[in-house]
C-alpha cells in the first residue's frame, strides 16, 4: 500500500513540559488544533538513540479515558508519517509518496548494478522506509494498564511505549487527559528524554502525518499500512501470565477454597484494572463475581475520581466496614496504584512496601527464585522500609518522587522491591508500580500468615510488623488546585530559610529542627543529579515533615505536606494516625505558613 505524507504547518504551544509522570492537562487543552499532534511528534523525535524512532516498535494503550480513541488515530498517523521527517529534513514541506514497494525494488536493483531507472522520488521512498516507526502493539480498544504496558515493552523487546493516561486524575470531556513515554526498560522516560520532548515542543513547526484511513482498534489482529504494522492484542493475557509466574495461584485458589468465609472485594474504580482484576480474581482464582466492583472501564470513570485512597474509594471502604469484608483493595485509573484495607484496618502505602519486603522471600515464589537485592522508597515515603532493609542486611535507597527514579537501580540489580507513599508499590518484575501485583502480594502474605495462625487478618499483619520494627506513623495532606503563585512563594520562603540557616536548632512545640534541606538526589548508577525535590525538615527525635508541590496536577498547584513520626512504644501501635500526628501537623502548618500562603485552612484529601 502506498502512503502519502502530509506536511502540516503547526505552531508551538507553551507548557508542554512533562511533569512527574508525563503531560497531564484538561481534555480541552489536548483537543486544541495540533496540540496532541505536536506532543506526539515531539515524543517520536525524542526517542533515544541508538535508533530513535527508526524502525521502532512501540507499545500503545491507555486507561480507557475520554479522548483515547482520537489519540490512538493521531499516534498511528504520526507513526506512519514520522519516517519521512527524520529521513529528509531538507525536503520538508514536500508532499510525496513513500513505501512505494516498486520504488524500493528499483533502488535495490540499482544498488546491485542492474540498469533500472531511478528518480529522486524513489530515494525519498527508501529513506522513509528505513526511518519510520515499524510496529505498534496496541491493546484492544486502546486498553492497557500502565503495568501491563511496561510488561509488554519488556516482553516484546519494544523500543518504548506511549501510554495514554492521566492516572488517578478524573476523566471525561471536562477533566484530564495525559500522555507519557516509556523507554525500552519498560519504565517512564528519564528526565533526559522528557526534557528533549519539551525542547522540541518549543520549536516545532511542521507535522508529518500519513494520509491513511482510521484503524479499527476494536478487533484483535494485525494490519499493515505502508511500512507500519499495527498489532491489536488482547489487553489482559500477557499481564495475567506474568502474575501467574510471580505468584502461586494454586496456593491462593486453595486459600480461598479452604477459608470459604474469607471475603475479599476489589474495586476497579471504573478504571483500566477492572478487566485485569476480573480475569485474575474471578476467572483464575475462582472468586464469585461479587468480589469485584466497578470493573468496567468507563471514559469518565463513572464520574468518580479513580484514586484509591480513603477519600475517593469511599464506596469500597464503606462496604468493607459495613459488610465485614476481610480484605478490600482498589486500584487507580491506569492500574499502577493500589490501596489495601481490612476490617478496621488501613495499610498506609509506606507500611505496605515495608511489609511486602519483609515477607517477600517467604511468601512470593518470584523472590524465592530471584532473591531480594535491595529496597527503595521515594523521599517523602515513611522510613518503615529502611528498617526492614537494615534488619535483612540489604542496601536501601531514598529517591525523589517519581517511579522513573527506581528504574536505574532495578536495571543494575540493586533494587527488588520499592514503593511510594502515593499508593505505589512494585518490584523489578516490570519498571512501573503495579496495583494488582501489590494486591496479589498482600493476598500471598495473608495466605502465608494464615498458614502459621488461622484467622490472621490485615490488622493482625500490621500489628505483627509493628512488634518487630516499631511503627512509623505517616500521613499526607493534599491541598489541591491552590493558586500557583501563593504555593510557589511558600516554597520560596522555605528555601530562603534553608539558605539563611535560621531554622536549624529552633524549637517548634516539642520538636527541635535538626536538619532542613531541599532534597537532592545523585543517581548512583548514571550519576545524574536531580535538585529541588522537596523541602525536608527533620527534627531531633527523628520525626519529619516534607513539603513539595505535586508534579501531576493539571490545574493550579497542589501542595503536599507529609508528616512522619516513629514510635517503638507498644502501647501506641494501635493508635489513631491523625491523633498520633496532630502535634507534628500543627507545627508543620506553623513552619510552612501554609494557610497564609494558600488561603486554605483544610486539606482536600488526607491520606
Ligand atoms: C505519579 C508518579 C509517582 C508519584 C506520583 C505523585 O504517579 O508515577 O511516582 O509518586 O505521581 O507525584 P506528585 O506528588 O508529583 O503528584 P501516577 O500514579 O500519578 O502516575
Coordinates of C-alpha atoms and ligand atoms in Angstrom, one line a residue:
X1 CA 0.0 0.0 0.0
X2 CA 1.3 3.4 -0.9
X3 CA 1.0 6.0 1.7
X4 CA 1.2 9.7 1.2
X5 CA 2.5 12.0 3.9
X6 CA 1.0 15.4 4.5
X7 CA 3.3 18.1 5.8
X8 CA 1.1 20.3 8.0
X9 CA 2.3 23.6 9.4
X10 CA 1.9 23.9 13.2
X11 CA 2.9 26.3 16.0
X12 CA 4.4 25.5 19.3
X13 CA 2.2 25.6 22.4
X14 CA 3.5 26.7 25.8
X15 CA 3.6 24.4 28.7
X16 CA 4.1 21.0 27.1
X17 CA 6.6 20.1 29.8
X18 CA 6.1 16.6 31.1
X19 CA 5.6 16.5 34.9
X20 CA 6.3 13.8 37.4
X21 CA 4.7 11.3 35.0
X22 CA 4.0 12.6 31.5
X23 CA 2.0 15.5 30.2
X24 CA -1.4 15.9 32.0
X25 CA -3.8 18.6 31.1
X26 CA -7.5 19.1 30.7
X27 CA -9.0 17.3 27.7
X28 CA -10.0 20.6 26.2
X29 CA -6.4 21.6 26.0
X30 CA -5.4 18.4 24.2
X31 CA -8.3 19.0 21.8
X32 CA -6.8 22.3 20.6
X33 CA -5.7 22.2 17.0
X34 CA -2.5 20.1 16.7
X35 CA -1.8 20.2 20.5
X36 CA -1.8 16.4 20.8
X37 CA -0.1 16.0 17.4
X38 CA 2.7 18.4 18.4
X39 CA 3.4 16.4 21.6
X40 CA 3.3 13.0 19.9
X41 CA 5.6 14.1 17.1
X42 CA 8.0 15.6 19.7
X43 CA 7.9 12.3 21.6
X44 CA 8.7 10.3 18.5
X45 CA 11.6 12.7 17.7
X46 CA 12.9 12.4 21.3
X47 CA 13.1 8.6 21.3
X48 CA 16.7 8.0 22.5
X49 CA 19.5 6.7 20.3
X50 CA 20.5 4.3 19.0
X51 CA 17.8 4.2 16.5
X52 CA 15.4 6.8 17.7
X53 CA 12.1 6.3 16.0
X54 CA 13.7 4.5 13.1
X55 CA 12.2 1.1 12.7
X56 CA 10.8 1.4 16.3
X57 CA 8.3 -1.0 17.9
X58 CA 6.1 1.0 20.2
X59 CA 3.5 -0.4 22.7
X60 CA 0.4 1.8 22.8
X61 CA -2.5 1.8 25.2
X62 CA -4.2 3.6 28.0
X63 CA -6.6 3.6 30.8
X64 CA -9.9 3.8 28.8
X65 CA -10.4 7.5 29.4
X66 CA -12.2 10.0 27.2
X67 CA -10.2 11.1 24.1
X68 CA -8.2 7.9 23.9
X69 CA -9.8 6.8 20.6
X70 CA -8.8 10.1 18.9
X71 CA -5.3 10.0 20.4
X72 CA -4.8 6.4 19.0
X73 CA -5.5 7.6 15.5
X74 CA -3.2 10.5 15.9
X75 CA -0.4 8.3 17.1
X76 CA -0.9 5.9 14.2
X77 CA -0.9 8.6 11.6
X78 CA 2.2 10.3 13.0
X79 CA 4.0 6.9 13.4
X80 CA 3.3 6.1 9.8
X81 CA 4.5 9.6 8.8
X82 CA 7.4 10.1 11.1
X83 CA 10.0 8.4 9.0
X84 CA 10.0 11.0 6.2
X85 CA 10.6 13.7 8.7
X86 CA 13.8 12.1 10.0
X87 CA 15.0 10.9 6.7
X88 CA 15.0 14.1 4.7
X89 CA 14.7 17.2 6.8
X90 CA 16.0 19.2 3.7
X91 CA 12.9 18.0 1.8
X92 CA 10.3 19.0 4.4
X93 CA 7.2 20.6 3.0
X94 CA 7.1 18.3 0.0
X95 CA 4.2 16.0 -0.5
X96 CA 5.2 12.7 -1.9
X97 CA 4.5 9.1 -1.8
X98 CA 6.5 6.7 0.4
X99 CA 6.5 3.0 0.8
X100 CA 6.1 2.5 -2.8
X101 CA 7.4 -1.0 -2.9
X102 CA 8.3 -0.8 -6.6
X103 CA 10.5 2.2 -6.0
X104 CA 12.3 0.4 -3.3
X105 CA 12.9 -2.6 -5.5
X106 CA 14.1 -0.3 -8.2
X107 CA 16.6 1.3 -5.9
X108 CA 17.8 -2.0 -4.5
X109 CA 18.3 -3.3 -8.1
X110 CA 20.2 -0.1 -8.9
X111 CA 22.4 -0.7 -5.9
X112 CA 23.1 -4.2 -7.2
X113 CA 24.2 -2.8 -10.6
X114 CA 21.1 -3.6 -12.6
X115 CA 20.0 -1.0 -15.1
X116 CA 16.6 0.2 -13.8
X117 CA 15.8 3.9 -14.0
X118 CA 15.7 5.6 -10.6
X119 CA 14.4 9.1 -9.8
X120 CA 14.7 11.3 -6.7
X121 CA 11.3 10.3 -5.7
X122 CA 12.5 6.7 -5.2
X123 CA 15.3 7.8 -3.0
X124 CA 12.9 9.6 -0.7
X125 CA 10.8 6.4 -0.5
X126 CA 13.8 4.3 0.5
X127 CA 14.9 6.8 3.1
X128 CA 11.5 6.9 4.5
X129 CA 11.1 3.2 4.7
X130 CA 14.3 2.9 6.6
X131 CA 13.3 5.5 9.1
X132 CA 9.7 5.4 10.2
X133 CA 8.2 3.5 13.2
X134 CA 7.8 0.0 12.0
X135 CA 5.3 -1.5 14.5
X136 CA 2.7 -0.5 17.0
X137 CA 1.5 -3.1 19.6
X138 CA -1.9 -1.8 20.8
X139 CA -4.2 -3.1 23.5
X140 CA -7.7 -3.9 22.2
X141 CA -9.9 -0.8 22.3
X142 CA -6.7 1.0 23.4
X143 CA -6.9 -0.6 26.8
X144 CA -3.6 -1.3 28.6
X145 CA -2.9 -0.7 32.2
X146 CA 0.3 1.1 32.9
X147 CA 1.9 -2.1 34.4
X148 CA 0.7 -4.2 31.5
X149 CA 2.2 -1.8 29.0
X150 CA 5.5 -1.9 30.9
X151 CA 5.4 -5.7 30.8
X152 CA 4.7 -5.7 27.0
X153 CA 7.6 -3.3 26.3
X154 CA 9.9 -5.7 28.1
X155 CA 8.4 -8.9 26.9
X156 CA 8.4 -8.0 23.2
X157 CA 11.7 -6.0 23.5
X158 CA 9.9 -2.9 22.1
X159 CA 11.7 0.4 21.7
X160 CA 9.3 2.0 24.1
X161 CA 5.6 2.8 24.6
X162 CA 3.2 5.7 24.6
X163 CA 0.8 5.5 27.5
X164 CA -2.5 7.4 27.3
X165 CA -3.3 8.2 30.8
X166 CA -3.7 10.9 33.4
X167 CA -3.5 8.1 36.0
X168 CA -5.8 8.8 39.0
X169 CA -7.0 12.2 37.7
X170 CA -10.7 12.3 36.8
X171 CA -11.7 11.7 33.1
X172 CA -14.4 12.9 30.7
X173 CA -14.7 15.9 28.4
X174 CA -14.2 18.4 31.2
X175 CA -11.5 16.6 33.0
X176 CA -8.0 15.3 32.3
X177 CA -6.1 13.5 29.6
X178 CA -2.4 12.6 29.7
X179 CA 0.4 11.2 27.5
X180 CA 3.6 9.7 28.7
X181 CA 6.5 8.0 27.1
X182 CA 8.2 4.9 28.5
X183 CA 11.6 3.7 27.4
X184 CA 12.9 0.3 26.4
X185 CA 13.3 -1.0 30.0
X186 CA 9.5 -0.5 30.4
X187 CA 9.8 2.4 32.8
X188 CA 8.9 6.1 32.5
X189 CA 11.3 8.1 30.4
X190 CA 14.1 9.7 32.4
X191 CA 14.5 13.5 32.5
X192 CA 17.0 13.5 29.7
X193 CA 14.2 12.2 27.4
X194 CA 11.3 14.3 28.8
X195 CA 13.5 17.4 28.6
X196 CA 14.2 16.7 25.0
X197 CA 10.5 16.3 24.3
X198 CA 9.8 19.6 25.9
X199 CA 12.6 21.4 23.9
X200 CA 11.2 20.0 20.7
X201 CA 7.7 21.2 21.5
X202 CA 9.0 24.7 21.9
X203 CA 10.2 25.0 18.3
X204 CA 8.0 22.5 16.4
X205 CA 6.9 24.0 13.0
X206 CA 5.6 21.1 10.9
X207 CA 3.8 17.8 11.4
X208 CA 4.3 14.8 9.1
X209 CA 1.0 13.0 9.0
X210 CA 0.3 9.9 7.0
X211 CA -2.8 10.2 5.0
X212 CA -4.3 6.8 6.0
X213 CA -7.8 5.6 6.9
X214 CA -8.7 5.2 10.6
X215 CA -7.5 1.9 12.1
X216 CA -10.1 -0.3 13.9
X217 CA -8.8 -0.9 17.4
X218 CA -11.8 -2.9 18.5
X219 CA -10.7 -6.1 16.7
X220 CA -7.7 -8.2 17.7
X221 CA -5.5 -8.8 14.7
X222 CA -2.7 -7.4 12.6
X223 CA -2.9 -4.7 9.8
X224 CA -0.1 -3.4 7.6
X225 CA -0.3 0.2 6.4
X226 CA 2.6 1.0 4.2
X227 CA 5.6 0.1 6.3
X228 CA 3.8 0.2 9.6
X229 CA 2.4 -2.9 11.2
X230 CA -0.4 -2.4 13.8
X231 CA -0.9 -5.4 16.0
X232 CA -4.1 -5.2 18.2
X233 CA -3.7 -7.6 21.0
X234 CA -5.7 -8.9 24.0
X235 CA -5.2 -6.4 26.8
X236 CA -5.0 -8.7 29.8
X237 CA -3.5 -12.1 28.7
X238 CA 0.2 -11.2 28.8
X239 CA -0.1 -9.5 32.1
X240 CA -2.1 -12.3 33.8
X241 CA 0.5 -14.8 32.5
X242 CA 3.2 -12.7 34.2
X243 CA 1.3 -12.6 37.5
X244 CA 0.9 -16.4 37.3
X245 CA 4.7 -16.7 37.0
X246 CA 5.3 -14.4 40.0
X247 CA 2.7 -15.7 42.5
X248 CA 1.4 -19.1 43.5
X249 CA -2.1 -19.0 42.0
X250 CA -2.8 -22.6 43.2
X251 CA -2.0 -21.6 46.7
X252 CA -4.2 -18.6 46.5
X253 CA -7.1 -20.6 45.0
X254 CA -6.8 -23.1 47.8
X255 CA -6.6 -20.5 50.4
X256 CA -10.0 -19.1 49.3
X257 CA -11.4 -22.6 48.9
X258 CA -10.4 -23.8 52.3
X259 CA -11.4 -20.5 54.0
X260 CA -14.8 -20.2 52.5
X261 CA -15.8 -17.4 54.9
X262 CA -12.8 -15.2 53.9
X263 CA -14.2 -12.5 51.7
X264 CA -12.4 -10.1 49.5
X265 CA -13.6 -7.1 47.5
X266 CA -11.7 -5.5 44.7
X267 CA -12.7 -2.0 43.4
X268 CA -11.6 -1.3 39.8
X269 CA -13.0 2.3 40.2
X270 CA -14.2 2.0 36.6
X271 CA -10.6 2.4 35.5
X272 CA -8.4 0.1 33.5
X273 CA -7.8 -2.6 36.1
X274 CA -11.4 -3.9 36.0
X275 CA -10.8 -6.4 33.2
X276 CA -7.5 -7.4 34.7
X277 CA -9.0 -7.8 38.2
X278 CA -11.9 -9.8 36.8
X279 CA -9.6 -12.1 34.9
X280 CA -7.4 -12.7 37.9
X281 CA -9.9 -12.9 40.8
X282 CA -12.9 -14.3 39.1
X283 CA -11.6 -16.4 36.2
X284 CA -8.3 -17.6 37.7
X285 CA -8.8 -17.6 41.4
X286 CA -12.4 -18.7 41.2
X287 CA -13.9 -16.0 43.4
X288 CA -17.6 -15.0 42.8
X289 CA -18.3 -12.1 40.5
X290 CA -19.5 -10.2 43.6
X291 CA -15.8 -10.0 44.7
X292 CA -15.2 -7.3 42.1
X293 CA -16.9 -3.9 41.8
X294 CA -16.7 -1.1 39.3
X295 CA -14.8 -3.4 36.9
X296 CA -15.9 -1.8 33.6
X297 CA -13.5 0.8 32.3
X298 CA -15.5 4.0 31.6
X299 CA -14.3 7.1 29.7
X300 CA -15.3 9.3 32.7
X301 CA -14.7 6.6 35.4
X302 CA -18.4 6.7 36.2
X303 CA -18.0 10.3 37.2
X304 CA -15.7 9.3 40.1
X305 CA -12.1 10.2 40.9
X306 CA -10.2 7.0 40.3
X307 CA -7.7 7.4 43.1
X308 CA -7.5 4.5 45.5
X309 CA -7.4 6.3 48.9
X310 CA -9.8 6.6 51.8
X311 CA -11.5 9.6 50.4
X312 CA -12.1 8.7 46.8
X313 CA -12.5 4.9 47.3
X314 CA -15.1 5.6 50.0
X315 CA -17.7 3.1 48.5
X316 CA -15.2 0.3 49.0
X317 CA -14.2 1.5 52.5
X318 CA -17.9 1.7 53.5
X319 CA -18.7 -1.8 52.1
X320 CA -15.7 -3.4 53.8
X321 CA -16.8 -2.0 57.2
X322 CA -20.5 -2.5 56.8
X323 CA -20.4 -6.0 55.3
X324 CA -17.4 -7.1 57.5
X325 CA -15.3 -7.9 54.4
X326 CA -11.9 -9.3 55.4
X327 CA -9.8 -7.9 52.6
X328 CA -10.5 -4.8 50.5
X329 CA -8.4 -3.5 47.6
X330 CA -8.6 -0.8 45.0
X331 CA -6.6 0.3 42.0
X332 CA -6.5 3.6 40.2
X333 CA -7.4 4.8 36.7
X334 CA -4.4 3.3 35.0
X335 CA -3.8 0.4 37.4
X336 CA -0.4 1.3 38.9
X337 CA -1.6 2.5 42.3
X338 CA -3.3 0.4 45.0
X339 CA -4.9 0.6 48.4
X340 CA -5.2 -2.3 50.8
X341 CA -7.7 -2.3 53.7
X342 CA -9.2 -4.8 56.0
X343 CA -11.9 -4.7 58.6
X344 CA -10.9 -1.8 60.9
X345 CA -7.5 -1.6 59.2
X346 CA -5.9 0.7 56.6
X347 CA -2.5 -0.1 55.3
X348 CA -0.5 3.0 54.6
X349 CA 1.4 2.6 51.3
X350 CA 4.6 3.2 53.3
X351 CA 3.8 0.3 55.6
X352 CA 2.7 -1.8 52.6
X353 CA 6.1 -1.7 50.9
X354 CA 7.8 -2.5 54.2
X355 CA 5.5 -5.4 54.9
X356 CA 5.8 -6.8 51.4
X357 CA 9.6 -6.5 51.6
X358 CA 9.5 -8.3 55.0
X359 CA 7.6 -11.3 53.6
X360 CA 8.9 -11.3 50.0
X361 CA 11.1 -14.3 50.2
X362 CA 8.8 -16.3 52.5
X363 CA 5.5 -15.8 50.6
X364 CA 6.2 -15.0 47.0
X365 CA 7.7 -17.5 44.6
X366 CA 9.3 -14.8 42.3
X367 CA 11.5 -13.7 45.2
X368 CA 12.3 -17.2 46.3
X369 CA 13.7 -17.7 42.8
X370 CA 15.3 -14.4 42.2
X371 CA 16.2 -13.2 45.7
X372 CA 15.8 -9.7 47.1
X373 CA 18.7 -7.5 46.3
X374 CA 17.8 -4.1 47.7
X375 CA 14.9 -1.9 48.7
X376 CA 14.0 1.6 47.9
X377 CA 11.4 4.3 48.6
X378 CA 10.7 7.9 47.5
X379 CA 11.9 10.6 49.8
X380 CA 8.6 11.6 51.3
X381 CA 7.6 7.9 51.9
X382 CA 8.0 6.8 55.6
X383 CA 11.2 5.2 56.6
X384 CA 9.5 1.9 57.6
X385 CA 11.1 0.0 54.6
X386 CA 14.5 1.3 55.7
X387 CA 14.1 -0.6 58.9
X388 CA 13.3 -3.9 57.0
X389 CA 16.4 -3.3 54.8
X390 CA 18.6 -2.8 57.9
X391 CA 17.3 -5.9 59.6
X392 CA 17.8 -8.0 56.5
X393 CA 21.2 -6.5 55.7
X394 CA 20.0 -5.1 52.4
X395 CA 21.0 -2.0 50.5
X396 CA 18.3 0.7 50.5
X397 CA 17.8 3.9 48.6
X398 CA 15.9 7.1 49.0
X399 CA 15.0 8.6 45.6
X400 CA 12.9 11.7 44.6
X401 CA 9.2 11.3 43.9
X402 CA 8.6 9.6 40.6
X403 CA 8.8 6.0 39.7
X404 CA 11.3 6.7 37.0
X405 CA 14.0 7.1 39.7
X406 CA 13.8 3.4 40.6
X407 CA 14.5 2.2 37.0
X408 CA 18.3 2.5 37.0
X409 CA 18.5 0.8 40.4
X410 CA 16.4 -2.1 39.2
X411 CA 18.3 -2.4 35.9
X412 CA 21.5 -2.6 37.9
X413 CA 20.1 -5.4 40.0
X414 CA 20.2 -3.2 43.2
X415 CA 16.6 -2.9 44.0
X416 CA 14.0 -5.6 44.1
X417 CA 11.1 -4.1 46.0
X418 CA 10.2 -0.4 46.2
X419 CA 7.3 1.9 47.0
X420 CA 6.0 5.4 47.3
X421 CA 3.6 6.9 49.8
X422 CA 1.4 7.9 46.8
X423 CA -0.1 4.4 46.8
X424 CA 2.6 3.0 44.6
X425 CA 4.2 -0.4 45.3
X426 CA 6.1 -2.6 43.0
X427 CA 9.1 -4.7 42.2
X428 CA 11.7 -5.4 39.5
X429 CA 9.3 -7.7 37.6
X430 CA 8.5 -4.6 35.5
X431 CA 9.5 -0.9 35.6
X432 CA 6.2 0.7 36.8
X433 CA 4.4 0.4 40.1
X434 CA 1.8 -2.2 39.9
X435 CA -1.5 -2.1 41.7
X436 CA -2.7 -5.7 41.1
X437 CA 0.8 -7.0 41.8
X438 CA 0.6 -5.3 45.3
X439 CA -2.8 -6.8 45.9
X440 CA -1.6 -10.3 45.0
X441 CA 1.4 -9.8 47.2
X442 CA -0.9 -8.9 50.1
X443 CA -3.1 -11.9 49.4
X444 CA 0.0 -14.1 49.4
X445 CA 1.0 -12.6 52.7
X446 CA -2.4 -13.2 54.1
X447 CA -2.3 -16.9 52.9
X448 CA 1.2 -17.2 54.4
X449 CA 0.3 -15.9 57.9
X450 CA -2.9 -17.9 57.9
X451 CA -0.8 -21.0 57.5
X452 CA 1.0 -20.1 60.7
X453 CA -2.1 -18.8 62.5
X454 CA -5.5 -19.4 61.1
X455 CA -7.8 -16.3 61.2
X456 CA -5.0 -13.7 60.9
X457 CA -6.4 -10.5 59.5
X458 CA -4.9 -7.5 57.7
X459 CA -5.0 -5.7 61.1
X460 CA -3.0 -8.7 62.6
X461 CA -0.4 -8.4 59.9
X462 CA 0.1 -4.7 60.7
X463 CA 0.4 -5.3 64.4
X464 CA 2.8 -8.2 63.9
X465 CA 5.0 -5.9 61.8
X466 CA 5.0 -3.1 64.4
X467 CA 6.0 -5.6 67.1
X468 CA 9.2 -6.4 65.1
X469 CA 10.0 -2.9 63.7
X470 CA 8.1 -0.3 65.6
X471 CA 5.6 1.9 63.9
X472 CA 6.2 4.8 61.5
X473 CA 3.1 6.9 61.8
X474 CA 2.6 8.7 58.4
X475 CA 0.1 11.0 56.8
X476 CA -0.1 13.2 53.8
X477 CA -2.2 16.3 53.5
X478 CA -3.0 17.5 49.9
X479 CA -4.2 21.0 49.1
X480 CA -5.4 20.6 45.6
X481 CA -5.7 23.3 42.9
X482 CA -4.5 26.2 45.0
X483 CA -3.3 29.3 43.3
X484 CA 0.2 28.6 41.9
X485 CA 1.7 32.0 42.9
X486 CA 0.9 31.5 46.7
X487 CA 2.2 27.9 46.6
X488 CA 5.4 28.9 44.9
X489 CA 6.0 31.8 47.3
X490 CA 5.5 29.5 50.3
X491 CA 8.2 27.1 48.9
X492 CA 10.5 30.0 48.1
X493 CA 10.2 31.3 51.6
X494 CA 11.3 27.9 53.0
X495 CA 14.1 27.8 50.5
X496 CA 15.4 31.1 51.7
X497 CA 15.2 29.8 55.3
X498 CA 17.4 26.9 54.2
X499 CA 19.9 29.4 52.8
X500 CA 19.9 31.5 55.9
X501 CA 20.1 28.5 58.3
X502 CA 17.7 30.4 60.6
X503 CA 15.5 27.3 61.4
X504 CA 18.3 24.9 62.4
X505 CA 18.2 24.3 66.2
X506 CA 14.9 26.2 66.5
X507 CA 12.2 24.7 68.7
X508 CA 8.6 24.3 67.5
X509 CA 6.4 22.9 70.2
X510 CA 8.1 19.7 71.3
X511 CA 10.2 19.5 68.2
X512 CA 13.7 20.9 67.6
X513 CA 14.9 21.3 64.0
X514 CA 17.9 19.1 63.4
X515 CA 18.1 19.4 59.6
X516 CA 16.4 21.4 56.8
X517 CA 17.2 21.0 53.2
X518 CA 15.8 20.8 49.7
X519 CA 16.2 17.2 48.7
X520 CA 18.8 16.5 46.1
X521 CA 19.5 13.1 44.6
X522 CA 22.5 11.8 42.8
X523 CA 21.7 8.6 40.9
X524 CA 24.3 6.0 41.9
X525 CA 24.2 4.4 38.5
X526 CA 24.4 7.2 36.0
X527 CA 25.5 10.0 38.4
X528 CA 22.7 12.3 37.2
X529 CA 21.7 14.9 39.8
X530 CA 18.1 15.9 40.5
X531 CA 17.8 19.1 42.6
X532 CA 15.0 20.8 44.4
X533 CA 12.9 17.6 45.0
X534 CA 11.2 18.8 48.2
X535 CA 11.8 20.6 51.5
X536 CA 12.7 18.2 54.2
X537 CA 12.6 19.3 57.9
X538 CA 13.9 16.6 60.2
X539 CA 13.6 17.0 64.0
X540 CA 15.9 15.8 66.7
X541 CA 13.6 12.9 67.7
X542 CA 13.6 11.7 64.1
X543 CA 10.2 13.0 63.2
X544 CA 10.0 14.8 59.8
X545 CA 7.9 17.0 57.7
X546 CA 8.2 17.3 54.0
X547 CA 6.7 19.9 51.7
X548 CA 6.6 19.8 48.0
X549 CA 4.5 20.8 45.0
X550 CA 3.0 18.0 43.1
X551 CA 4.1 17.3 39.5
X552 CA 1.0 15.6 38.4
X553 CA -1.8 18.2 38.8
X554 CA -3.4 19.7 35.8
X555 CA -4.7 23.0 37.2
X556 CA -3.1 25.5 39.6
X557 CA -0.8 23.9 42.1
X558 CA -1.2 21.0 44.6
X559 CA 0.7 21.4 47.8
X560 CA 1.7 18.1 49.5
X561 CA 2.5 18.1 53.2
X562 CA 3.9 14.9 54.5
X563 CA 4.4 14.1 58.2
X564 CA 6.1 11.1 59.9
X565 CA 6.8 10.1 63.4
X566 CA 8.4 6.9 64.6
X567 CA 7.3 5.1 67.8
X568 CA 8.5 1.9 69.4
X569 CA 6.1 2.3 72.3
X570 CA 4.0 -0.8 72.1
X571 CA 1.1 1.0 73.7
X572 CA 0.9 3.3 70.7
X573 CA 0.8 0.6 68.0
X574 CA -2.9 0.6 67.6
X575 CA -3.3 4.4 68.0
X576 CA -5.2 6.5 65.5
X577 CA -2.8 8.0 63.0
X578 CA -4.3 11.5 62.9
X579 CA -4.3 11.7 66.7
X580 CA -0.7 10.5 67.0
X581 CA 0.5 13.0 64.4
X582 CA -1.6 16.0 65.5
X583 CA 1.2 17.8 67.4
X584 CA 3.5 17.4 64.4
X585 CA 0.9 18.6 61.9
X586 CA 0.2 21.7 63.9
X587 CA 3.9 22.6 63.9
X588 CA 4.2 21.8 60.1
X589 CA 1.4 24.3 59.5
X590 CA 3.1 27.0 61.6
X591 CA 6.5 26.4 60.0
X592 CA 5.2 26.4 56.4
X593 CA 2.6 29.2 56.9
X594 CA 0.5 27.2 54.5
X595 CA -2.7 28.8 55.4
X596 CA -1.3 32.3 55.0
X597 CA 0.1 31.5 51.5
X598 CA -2.6 29.3 50.1
X599 CA -5.7 30.7 51.8
X600 CA -6.7 27.1 52.7
X601 CA -7.4 26.0 56.3
X602 CA -8.2 22.4 55.4
X603 CA -6.7 19.9 53.0
X604 CA -8.7 18.5 50.1
X605 CA -7.5 15.0 50.9
X606 CA -5.9 13.4 53.8
X607 CA -4.2 10.0 53.3
Ligands
LIG1 C1 2.9 9.6 39.6 C2 4.3 9.0 39.7 C3 4.7 8.6 41.1 C4 4.5 9.8 42.0 C5 3.0 10.3 41.9 C6 2.8 11.5 42.7 O1 2.0 8.6 39.9 O2 4.5 7.9 38.9 O3 6.0 8.2 41.1 O4 4.7 9.4 43.3 O5 2.8 10.6 40.6 O6 3.5 12.6 42.2 P1 3.3 14.0 42.6 O7 3.4 14.0 44.1 O8 4.3 14.8 41.9 O9 1.9 14.4 42.2 P2 0.8 8.3 39.0 O10 0.1 7.2 39.6 O11 0.0 9.6 39.0 O12 1.4 8.1 37.7

